[in-house]
Amino acid sequence: MKASYPSDREEPVVLGVVFAGILACIYFSFILTASFAPEVLKKIAFGTVPFSFVYGFFVIVSGAVLTTTYVLYANRRQEDRP
Amino acid sequence: MKVALLVSALLLVSLDAQASTGLSNGVSGTAISLFLLVILMTLGITWWSAQRTKSAQDFYAAGGKITGRQNGLAIAGDAMSAGAFLGLTAYVFNSGFDGLVYVIGYTTGLPIVLFLLAGKLRKLGRYTFTDVVCTRLKERPTRIFSACASLIIVAFYLVAQMVGAGQLIQLLFGIDYVYAISLVGILMVLYVMFGGMVATTWVQIIKAVLMLSGGVLMCILVMSTFGFSFSALLDQAVSVHPAAKGILTPGALPKDPVSAISLGVAMILGIAGLPHILMRFFTVPDSRTARSSVLWATIFMGSFYSMLFIIGFGALALLRTSPQYFDGAGALLGGSNMAAIHLAHLLGGDVLMGLVSAIAFATILAVVAGLTISGAAAISHDIYGSLFKHKGEKEAKELLILKISTLVLGVIAVLLGIVFRSQNVAYMISLAYSIACSSTFPVLLLAIYWSRLTTFGAILGGSTGLVGSLVLTILGPSIWVKVLGHAAPIFSIDPPAIITVPLAFAVCIVASLCVGAKVEAPAKSLA
């Protein structure tokens, strides 16, 4: 994606778009699985807890991990620039 | 002084109402005292902040002096609203995992704001996201469109909070819903008129800490009831709900996959178009802090939403075997939005109930204050300040317009709160998300990333998304059936984001490439 502003030199635009895409894929895979293959989410993951809970929790954790990675990278990159 | 008088009035009205009508819901003085204590504390913060709010910069953006962690807590506080706590707990209490679909969806929005918008917003804007769009496009039409979009989004979001607050006050004080929601409206207007963004931010910060602490406590108490076994909690929930194991997986999504995907679109993109969230990026000093604040907010929000897995299913498992929380018709006392409050009472008696009610109410006040500021700012800063203000005119007049706008918004919010009183508040927030991601988000994203966007294209595309999502929402099940009482919706996809988001983007792009280019020069480049 083409950067429009001089300030984009400080902003990891490609990384942002890639991470947004990864999170969207993870989230919509959950929505699509629940909509078109709900039996997958009914399978037991552990104890009597089905995969729906594990998958849902995975979506939340994925967002947090991607966010942490992005912020650490972008802020360090900005610090390193003159 | 005014604050103390108001709180006294609240107490007197409630006691008078209870005495005159004979209404009593069994809520003890302990719960009410704790409730009033927390509310007084937040109002004290408002008074303290008012002494420090001197300029428009202070009022709109807290002087740009908020740190990353503080702003993260405030953003999380905005997101951990009545919709999140009361509405989502109620949703899980009623429908099991279908409520968790909303919980999961709400956590995906903020990272998208970070990846695509946060840093640039802080670099290019001053008070509102409209400032950012106006760095690329013609100011007058852009500000009018953005202000209209902001006001409609804020109205939907505001109503959800007002309904939750009204039901909470009704339950706690035993007063009529109309009086309850009117008192909420008065308090909300006071917060904003006297404290501005400084007060709103600090109330959000304290409230977020209280809410996270309260959530942890409720989780521990729920899990201790089941020997700290999540499986045992789910087993109990399955045994008491009519849908049995059906509550452990999404039940509504397979029945209407198109609406499910549409809901997903609204959840993941909606927050990126919410004016009161975007406004938070202008309260920090630089883009680095803006990013850090999203990191903190994501951690706090993720933790809180994860707790709703336990609190929601805890309410489902425990309240359904406690008949004292239901009326003769089998409905939850105070409405299903009160499931979290009843769970607190069940787990920790009057003390925990008073505390959780106070936290929930402070949450609502802080969120509605933030919403009202962004709505009023759309009028005073985007419309009046940019279009009608004369050169050399004092800033004080713009602030006066802001305060009048706040009052008008407060009245409108109360009236809409009465109309929408029977709706689940979490669901209503998803409608606000749907309108936001169909109107402001496409314009903001394209303005930042696409150099060929023209003013004509942006206004036409944004307006198409705004009007389309508003009309289709009104014709959909949520308003056409549940509010207006018709038998079947005219448009069945609910929310309509799957149609309106691509439509808004397509119209922005096509109009900019074709029509826009013939009537105006391409938008000025900042490169």
XYZ file of C-alpha atoms in Angstrom:
609
model
C 0.000 0.000 0.000
C 1.343 3.392 -0.992
C 2.101 5.732 1.856
C 0.458 9.137 1.537
C 2.269 11.199 4.130
C 5.864 12.056 5.003
C 5.132 10.768 8.519
C 4.555 7.287 7.054
C 8.313 6.837 7.057
C 7.975 6.427 10.822
C 4.943 4.165 10.584
C 5.349 0.437 9.694
C 2.460 0.546 7.218
C 3.056 -2.872 5.645
C 3.382 -4.567 9.034
C 0.151 -2.912 10.145
C -1.754 -4.102 7.105
C -0.321 -7.637 7.423
C -1.200 -7.845 11.123
C -4.703 -6.492 10.462
C -5.090 -9.208 7.812
C -3.855 -11.954 10.150
C -6.240 -10.898 12.921
C -9.150 -10.648 10.470
C -8.349 -14.171 9.184
C -8.248 -15.606 12.727
C -11.483 -13.886 13.729
C -13.429 -14.706 10.582
C -12.239 -18.310 10.635
C -13.982 -18.482 14.030
C -17.155 -16.819 12.694
C -17.201 -18.982 9.540
C -16.548 -22.187 11.482
C -19.376 -21.322 13.888
C -21.684 -20.519 10.978
C -20.953 -23.331 8.519
C -19.293 -26.110 10.552
C -20.654 -25.720 14.089
C -20.005 -29.402 14.872
C -16.253 -28.626 14.922
C -16.761 -26.261 17.851
C -18.837 -28.848 19.718
C -15.890 -31.246 20.025
C -14.440 -31.498 23.521
C -11.084 -29.772 24.035
C -10.504 -30.741 27.683
C -12.704 -31.918 30.573
C -16.182 -31.009 29.399
C -15.026 -27.749 27.796
C -15.726 -27.670 24.033
C -13.481 -26.155 21.341
C -15.773 -23.104 21.059
C -14.277 -21.727 24.285
C -10.695 -22.538 23.324
C -11.080 -21.013 19.854
C -12.770 -17.902 21.267
C -10.036 -17.425 23.834
C -7.417 -17.944 21.106
C -8.928 -15.032 19.128
C -8.615 -12.740 22.179
C -5.017 -13.816 22.900
C -4.042 -13.457 19.220
C -5.156 -9.827 19.228
C -3.087 -9.133 22.349
C 0.038 -10.871 20.956
C -0.148 -9.094 17.583
C -0.709 -5.747 19.323
C 2.276 -6.222 21.624
C 4.527 -7.208 18.728
C 3.428 -4.241 16.616
C 3.831 -1.642 19.363
C 7.268 -2.899 20.413
C 8.462 -2.905 16.796
C 6.925 0.439 15.769
C 8.090 2.328 18.863
C 11.624 0.926 18.642
C 11.731 1.804 14.944
C 10.673 5.368 15.700
C 13.330 5.675 18.425
C 16.053 4.482 16.060
C 15.252 7.101 13.421
C 17.079 10.427 13.586
C -21.734 22.272 45.939
C -23.969 21.572 42.948
C -22.715 18.013 42.927
C -23.523 17.458 46.584
C -26.986 18.919 46.055
C -27.602 16.645 43.124
C -26.581 13.493 44.944
C -28.748 14.511 47.888
C -31.610 15.040 45.473
C -31.037 11.583 44.000
C -31.222 10.015 47.444
C -34.262 12.050 48.513
C -36.161 11.343 45.307
C -35.462 7.637 45.635
C -36.487 7.463 49.286
C -39.560 9.590 48.615
C -40.539 7.394 45.697
C -40.121 4.260 47.780
C -42.164 5.739 50.627
C -44.951 7.091 48.445
C -45.366 4.101 46.168
C -44.575 1.409 48.620
C -42.035 0.043 46.185
C -39.230 -1.888 47.761
C -36.878 -4.241 46.034
C -35.064 -5.361 49.133
C -31.846 -3.497 48.323
C -30.210 -2.562 51.621
C -28.853 0.720 52.905
C -25.352 -0.766 52.750
C -25.589 -1.255 49.002
C -27.030 2.207 48.454
C -24.437 3.855 50.740
C -21.558 2.177 48.906
C -23.127 3.155 45.620
C -23.423 6.812 46.623
C -19.885 6.829 48.013
C -18.368 5.788 44.688
C -20.551 8.215 42.764
C -19.523 11.054 45.107
C -15.896 10.122 44.557
C -16.242 10.357 40.779
C -18.093 13.645 41.069
C -15.282 14.905 43.311
C -12.884 14.106 40.496
C -15.081 16.103 38.148
C -14.909 19.105 40.474
C -11.126 18.720 40.811
C -10.785 18.493 37.034
C -12.968 21.519 36.473
C -10.376 23.624 38.336
C -7.785 22.475 35.811
C -9.840 22.824 32.636
C -9.098 26.269 31.278
C -8.735 26.088 27.496
C -10.448 24.323 24.606
C -7.371 22.074 24.370
C -7.969 21.046 27.999
C -11.666 20.521 27.435
C -11.494 18.490 24.212
C -8.210 16.620 24.662
C -7.140 16.977 28.296
C -4.340 19.254 27.166
C -2.634 16.345 25.388
C -0.925 15.471 28.672
C -2.251 11.969 29.358
C 0.378 9.196 29.516
C 0.218 5.959 27.522
C -0.804 3.759 30.442
C -3.389 6.295 31.656
C -4.837 6.637 28.177
C -4.826 2.843 27.791
C -6.890 2.547 30.954
C -9.215 5.300 29.720
C -9.668 3.598 26.325
C -10.291 0.283 28.087
C -12.699 2.158 30.356
C -14.598 3.403 27.315
C -14.789 -0.137 25.959
C -15.656 -1.744 29.305
C -18.978 0.017 29.233
C -22.431 -0.943 30.432
C -22.750 -2.785 27.150
C -19.751 -4.899 27.989
C -20.442 -5.618 31.621
C -24.211 -5.531 32.086
C -25.243 -6.314 28.515
C -22.805 -9.113 27.775
C -23.330 -10.827 31.122
C -27.062 -10.643 30.418
C -26.551 -12.027 26.923
C -24.601 -15.028 28.242
C -27.142 -15.452 31.051
C -29.931 -15.704 28.455
C -28.265 -17.442 25.533
C -24.935 -18.926 26.649
C -22.112 -18.854 24.078
C -24.029 -16.552 21.703
C -23.180 -13.784 24.176
C -19.510 -14.742 24.057
C -19.545 -14.206 20.272
C -19.972 -10.498 21.077
C -17.317 -10.702 23.822
C -14.794 -12.150 21.366
C -15.743 -9.719 18.602
C -15.310 -6.628 20.771
C -11.664 -7.537 21.462
C -10.700 -7.546 17.762
C -11.536 -3.908 17.023
C -8.876 -2.059 18.965
C -5.877 -3.876 17.414
C -7.261 -2.926 13.993
C -7.322 0.735 15.084
C -3.682 0.388 16.116
C -2.505 -1.387 12.953
C -4.233 0.995 10.547
C -4.931 4.316 12.229
C -3.545 5.165 15.689
C -0.112 6.577 14.894
C -1.337 8.660 11.956
C -4.334 9.966 13.854
C -2.109 11.421 16.546
C 0.269 12.962 14.029
C -2.372 14.613 11.858
C -5.231 15.526 14.170
C -5.913 18.038 16.896
C -9.196 17.328 18.688
C -11.332 15.017 16.534
C -10.839 12.501 13.712
C -12.443 15.062 11.397
C -9.324 17.213 11.763
C -7.385 14.330 10.203
C -9.746 13.947 7.255
C -9.703 17.718 6.717
C -5.935 17.691 6.183
C -6.759 16.030 2.850
C -10.227 17.196 1.898
C -12.220 20.417 1.639
C -13.114 21.485 5.115
C -16.737 22.659 5.024
C -18.491 19.583 3.470
C -16.159 17.201 5.296
C -16.917 18.707 8.681
C -20.669 18.700 8.066
C -20.596 15.019 7.034
C -18.324 13.995 9.906
C -20.392 15.852 12.471
C -23.630 14.237 11.240
C -22.018 10.772 11.262
C -20.544 11.346 14.724
C -23.859 12.461 16.146
C -25.777 9.452 14.797
C -23.132 6.969 16.022
C -22.933 8.676 19.409
C -26.730 8.617 19.701
C -26.923 4.831 19.214
C -24.033 4.189 21.599
C -25.390 6.651 24.127
C -28.833 5.078 24.188
C -27.349 1.685 25.052
C -25.561 3.165 28.051
C -28.594 5.155 29.157
C -30.822 2.068 29.112
C -28.302 0.163 31.253
C -27.966 3.053 33.704
C -31.714 3.627 33.908
C -32.383 -0.029 34.694
C -29.619 -0.050 37.297
C -30.950 3.009 39.143
C -34.471 1.620 38.871
C -33.361 -1.625 40.485
C -31.242 -0.032 43.197
C -33.560 2.754 44.276
C -36.904 1.267 43.328
C -37.937 4.348 41.378
C -39.737 4.510 38.057
C -37.559 3.973 34.970
C -38.418 7.410 33.546
C -37.233 9.177 36.725
C -34.200 6.906 36.885
C -33.049 7.664 33.354
C -33.724 11.391 33.838
C -31.404 11.431 36.864
C -28.755 9.680 34.799
C -29.148 12.351 32.123
C -28.692 15.160 34.676
C -25.554 13.587 36.157
C -24.116 12.984 32.701
C -24.589 16.613 31.657
C -22.944 17.782 34.903
C -19.892 15.584 34.332
C -19.290 16.995 30.880
C -20.249 20.622 31.432
C -18.017 21.052 34.440
C -15.180 18.619 33.916
C -14.617 18.112 30.175
C -12.087 15.594 28.904
C -9.834 15.832 31.986
C -12.645 14.660 34.265
C -13.874 12.061 31.803
C -10.398 10.600 31.411
C -9.703 10.394 35.143
C -13.099 8.922 35.932
C -12.471 6.356 33.180
C -9.068 5.492 34.643
C -10.348 4.995 38.199
C -13.432 3.201 37.001
C -11.383 0.852 34.786
C -9.202 -0.087 37.769
C -12.282 -0.637 39.944
C -14.003 -2.661 37.248
C -10.985 -4.882 36.635
C -10.644 -5.432 40.390
C -14.358 -6.134 40.766
C -14.225 -8.523 37.812
C -11.309 -10.459 39.298
C -13.125 -10.712 42.632
C -16.325 -11.956 40.993
C -14.369 -14.505 38.937
C -12.637 -15.845 42.056
C -15.942 -16.085 43.904
C -17.674 -17.829 40.980
C -14.832 -20.286 40.458
C -14.571 -21.014 44.202
C -18.222 -22.080 44.089
C -17.231 -24.748 41.556
C -13.965 -25.845 43.154
C -12.019 -23.750 40.597
C -13.125 -26.149 37.844
C -14.358 -24.456 34.644
C -15.751 -27.824 33.518
C -17.874 -28.016 36.694
C -19.147 -24.471 36.030
C -20.178 -25.420 32.487
C -21.768 -28.685 33.694
C -23.930 -26.731 36.138
C -24.854 -24.182 33.423
C -25.867 -26.972 31.042
C -28.010 -28.612 33.714
C -30.071 -25.467 34.461
C -30.592 -23.961 30.972
C -33.432 -25.219 28.731
C -31.073 -25.388 25.717
C -28.751 -27.745 27.690
C -25.480 -28.347 25.735
C -26.673 -25.921 23.065
C -25.442 -23.055 25.267
C -21.811 -24.190 24.897
C -21.513 -23.336 21.208
C -22.794 -20.483 19.032
C -26.437 -21.269 18.310
C -27.581 -18.160 16.441
C -24.737 -17.985 13.907
C -25.525 -21.217 11.978
C -29.182 -20.178 11.689
C -28.309 -16.984 9.804
C -24.712 -17.128 8.493
C -25.025 -13.911 6.471
C -26.000 -11.931 9.571
C -23.200 -13.728 11.436
C -20.562 -12.543 8.960
C -22.148 -9.093 8.934
C -21.908 -8.964 12.719
C -18.245 -9.983 12.430
C -17.577 -7.090 10.039
C -19.255 -4.638 12.409
C -17.360 -5.978 15.424
C -13.875 -5.897 13.900
C -14.183 -2.577 12.031
C -16.744 -0.696 14.104
C -14.471 0.587 16.836
C -12.265 2.197 14.166
C -15.144 4.538 13.373
C -16.252 5.416 16.894
C -15.635 9.149 17.463
C -15.251 8.905 21.246
C -12.565 6.204 20.944
C -10.693 8.010 18.145
C -10.798 11.233 20.214
C -8.716 9.500 22.895
C -5.665 9.495 20.612
C -5.536 13.280 20.859
C -5.193 13.269 24.647
C -1.609 11.926 24.473
C 1.492 13.916 23.539
C 2.746 11.916 20.509
C 2.194 8.923 18.204
C 4.535 6.720 20.249
C 2.369 7.241 23.315
C -0.742 6.714 21.195
C 0.549 3.240 20.239
C 1.541 2.411 23.810
C -1.913 3.402 25.006
C -3.502 0.896 22.613
C -1.177 -1.820 23.920
C -2.261 -1.122 27.498
C -5.896 -0.867 26.466
C -5.725 -4.195 24.636
C -4.202 -5.934 27.644
C -6.790 -4.478 30.042
C -9.689 -5.135 27.685
C -8.546 -8.645 26.839
C -8.312 -9.461 30.542
C -11.726 -7.999 31.267
C -13.474 -9.687 28.334
C -11.860 -13.007 29.254
C -13.386 -12.628 32.730
C -16.825 -12.393 31.119
C -16.450 -16.068 30.111
C -16.605 -16.856 33.839
C -18.934 -14.072 35.021
C -21.458 -14.702 32.225
C -21.599 -18.458 32.681
C -21.437 -17.956 36.452
C -24.613 -15.844 36.249
C -26.227 -18.469 34.054
C -25.304 -21.358 36.355
C -25.990 -19.722 39.718
C -28.894 -17.295 39.220
C -31.151 -19.792 37.468
C -31.235 -21.877 40.644
C -31.976 -18.824 42.845
C -35.701 -17.987 42.603
C -35.381 -14.880 44.805
C -33.969 -12.990 41.791
C -37.011 -13.646 39.597
C -40.494 -12.153 39.601
C -43.769 -14.077 39.485
C -43.628 -14.301 35.695
C -40.194 -15.891 35.778
C -38.358 -12.778 34.538
C -35.177 -11.499 36.193
C -35.901 -8.625 38.614
C -35.088 -5.266 37.005
C -34.742 -6.852 33.548
C -32.184 -9.287 32.157
C -29.559 -6.498 31.854
C -29.269 -6.756 35.658
C -27.881 -10.334 35.707
C -24.382 -9.140 36.724
C -25.795 -7.096 39.614
C -27.826 -10.041 40.934
C -24.784 -12.307 40.598
C -22.774 -9.848 42.706
C -25.486 -9.973 45.379
C -25.552 -13.746 45.306
C -21.775 -13.983 45.652
C -21.023 -11.180 48.086
C -24.292 -9.901 49.539
C -25.174 -6.221 49.809
C -21.551 -5.053 50.001
C -20.499 -6.583 46.701
C -23.794 -5.625 45.078
C -23.390 -1.986 46.138
C -19.798 -1.967 44.961
C -20.498 -3.594 41.601
C -23.547 -1.369 41.037
C -21.480 1.708 41.790
C -18.707 0.568 39.460
C -21.219 -0.200 36.725
C -22.908 3.156 37.191
C -19.635 5.083 37.286
C -18.727 3.188 34.117
C -21.869 4.288 32.427
C -21.500 7.911 33.515
C -17.903 8.026 32.347
C -18.745 6.438 29.002
C -21.745 8.656 28.367
C -19.650 11.663 29.345
C -17.009 10.659 26.786
C -19.682 10.055 24.173
C -21.351 13.353 24.907
C -18.072 15.239 24.645
C -17.406 13.737 21.230
C -20.969 14.452 20.096
C -20.929 17.990 21.451
C -17.444 18.528 19.985
C -18.824 17.561 16.582
C -21.263 20.448 16.887
C -19.080 23.053 18.604
C -15.681 22.297 17.039
C -16.513 20.698 13.684
C -19.589 22.708 12.753
C -19.541 25.966 14.733
C -15.800 26.329 15.343
C -14.823 25.693 11.736
C -17.748 27.000 9.758
C -19.301 29.875 11.685
C -16.631 31.128 14.056
C -15.191 34.470 12.996
C -11.495 35.247 13.131
C -10.521 36.694 16.478
C -13.642 35.405 18.162
C -12.982 34.170 21.630
C -12.541 30.480 22.383
C -15.025 30.892 25.235
C -17.919 31.160 22.786
C -17.028 27.794 21.230
C -16.971 26.273 24.715
C -20.367 27.831 25.429
C -21.729 26.188 22.262
C -20.220 22.911 23.453
C -21.990 23.144 26.796
C -25.333 23.975 25.182
C -24.855 21.032 22.798
C -24.147 18.822 25.802
C -27.434 19.823 27.381
C -29.389 19.143 24.183
C -27.676 15.767 23.722
C -28.512 14.881 27.322
C -32.219 15.533 26.728
C -32.196 13.541 23.474
C -30.368 10.657 25.170
C -32.978 10.480 27.939
C -35.847 10.460 25.441
C -34.246 7.746 23.287
C -33.398 5.755 26.425
C -37.096 5.654 27.254
C -38.014 4.467 23.730
C -35.369 1.719 23.670
C -35.790 0.558 27.277
C -36.509 -3.110 26.441
C -33.417 -3.712 24.267
C -30.287 -5.625 25.295
C -27.583 -2.993 25.598
C -24.763 -5.145 24.175
C -26.795 -5.711 21.050
C -27.527 -2.000 20.666
C -23.824 -1.223 20.797
C -23.293 -3.578 17.864
C -25.710 -1.374 15.876
C -23.567 1.681 16.670
C -20.520 -0.313 15.513
C -22.309 -1.168 12.275
C -23.086 2.474 11.478
C -19.557 3.586 12.448
C -17.787 1.086 10.216
C -20.054 2.014 7.298
C -19.600 5.780 7.471
C -16.631 7.306 9.281
C -14.240 4.355 8.968
C -14.157 4.132 5.121
C -13.640 7.891 4.790
C -10.926 7.988 7.459
C -9.056 4.956 6.093
C -9.130 6.149 2.488
C -8.188 9.703 3.497
C -5.085 8.355 5.196
C -4.013 5.740 2.669
C -5.450 6.612 -0.756
C -4.087 9.765 -2.347
C -6.766 9.878 -5.095
C -9.681 10.256 -2.702
C -11.618 13.430 -3.476
C -13.933 15.424 -1.252
C -16.886 14.546 -3.485
C -16.067 10.831 -3.320
C -15.564 10.853 0.429
C -18.789 12.717 1.171
C -20.864 10.648 -1.263
C -19.401 7.327 -0.085
C -19.535 8.179 3.598
C -23.084 9.492 3.322
C -24.174 6.407 1.395
C -22.776 4.182 4.135
C -24.264 6.337 6.870
C -27.762 6.625 5.393
C -27.716 3.019 4.152
C -26.736 1.555 7.510
C -29.182 3.784 9.381
C -32.123 2.982 7.076
C -31.373 -0.758 6.928
C -30.989 -0.848 10.724
C -34.377 0.840 11.134
C -35.928 -1.620 8.654
C -34.209 -4.576 10.364
C -35.339 -6.791 13.244
C -33.865 -4.576 15.968
C -36.035 -1.511 15.344
C -38.732 -2.498 12.816
C -39.810 -5.513 14.871
C -38.624 -5.012 18.461
C -39.237 -1.263 18.815
C -41.905 -0.462 16.225
C -43.789 -3.720 16.780
C -44.094 -5.008 13.197
C -44.408 -8.759 12.639
C -41.415 -9.190 10.305
C -38.451 -7.031 9.264
C -38.290 -5.490 5.783
C -34.511 -6.095 5.689
C -33.404 -9.231 7.500
C -29.577 -8.936 7.648
C -28.827 -7.715 11.146
C -26.596 -5.690 11.435
C -26.352 -4.558 7.772
C -22.553 -3.999 7.769
C -21.845 -6.727 5.193
C -23.755 -4.631 2.644
C -23.061 -1.086 3.784
C -19.274 -1.279 4.407
C -18.358 -2.500 0.888
C -20.958 -0.109 -0.525
C -19.411 2.888 1.253
C -15.886 1.957 0.086
C -17.085 1.327 -3.486
C -18.944 4.647 -3.731
C -15.963 6.553 -2.255
C -13.602 5.005 -4.800
C -15.840 5.110 -7.887
C -17.029 8.664 -7.201
C -13.459 9.833 -6.629
C -12.218 8.191 -9.816
C -15.087 9.137 -12.080
C -17.423 11.881 -10.988
C -15.209 13.566 -8.443
C -12.401 14.124 -10.910
C -14.712 16.067 -13.230
C -15.965 18.515 -10.671
C -12.865 19.193 -8.599
C -9.147 18.735 -8.562
C -7.878 15.648 -6.711
C -7.454 16.112 -2.996
C -4.333 18.037 -2.074
C -1.387 15.784 -1.423
C 0.630 16.039 1.743
C 3.462 13.959 0.370
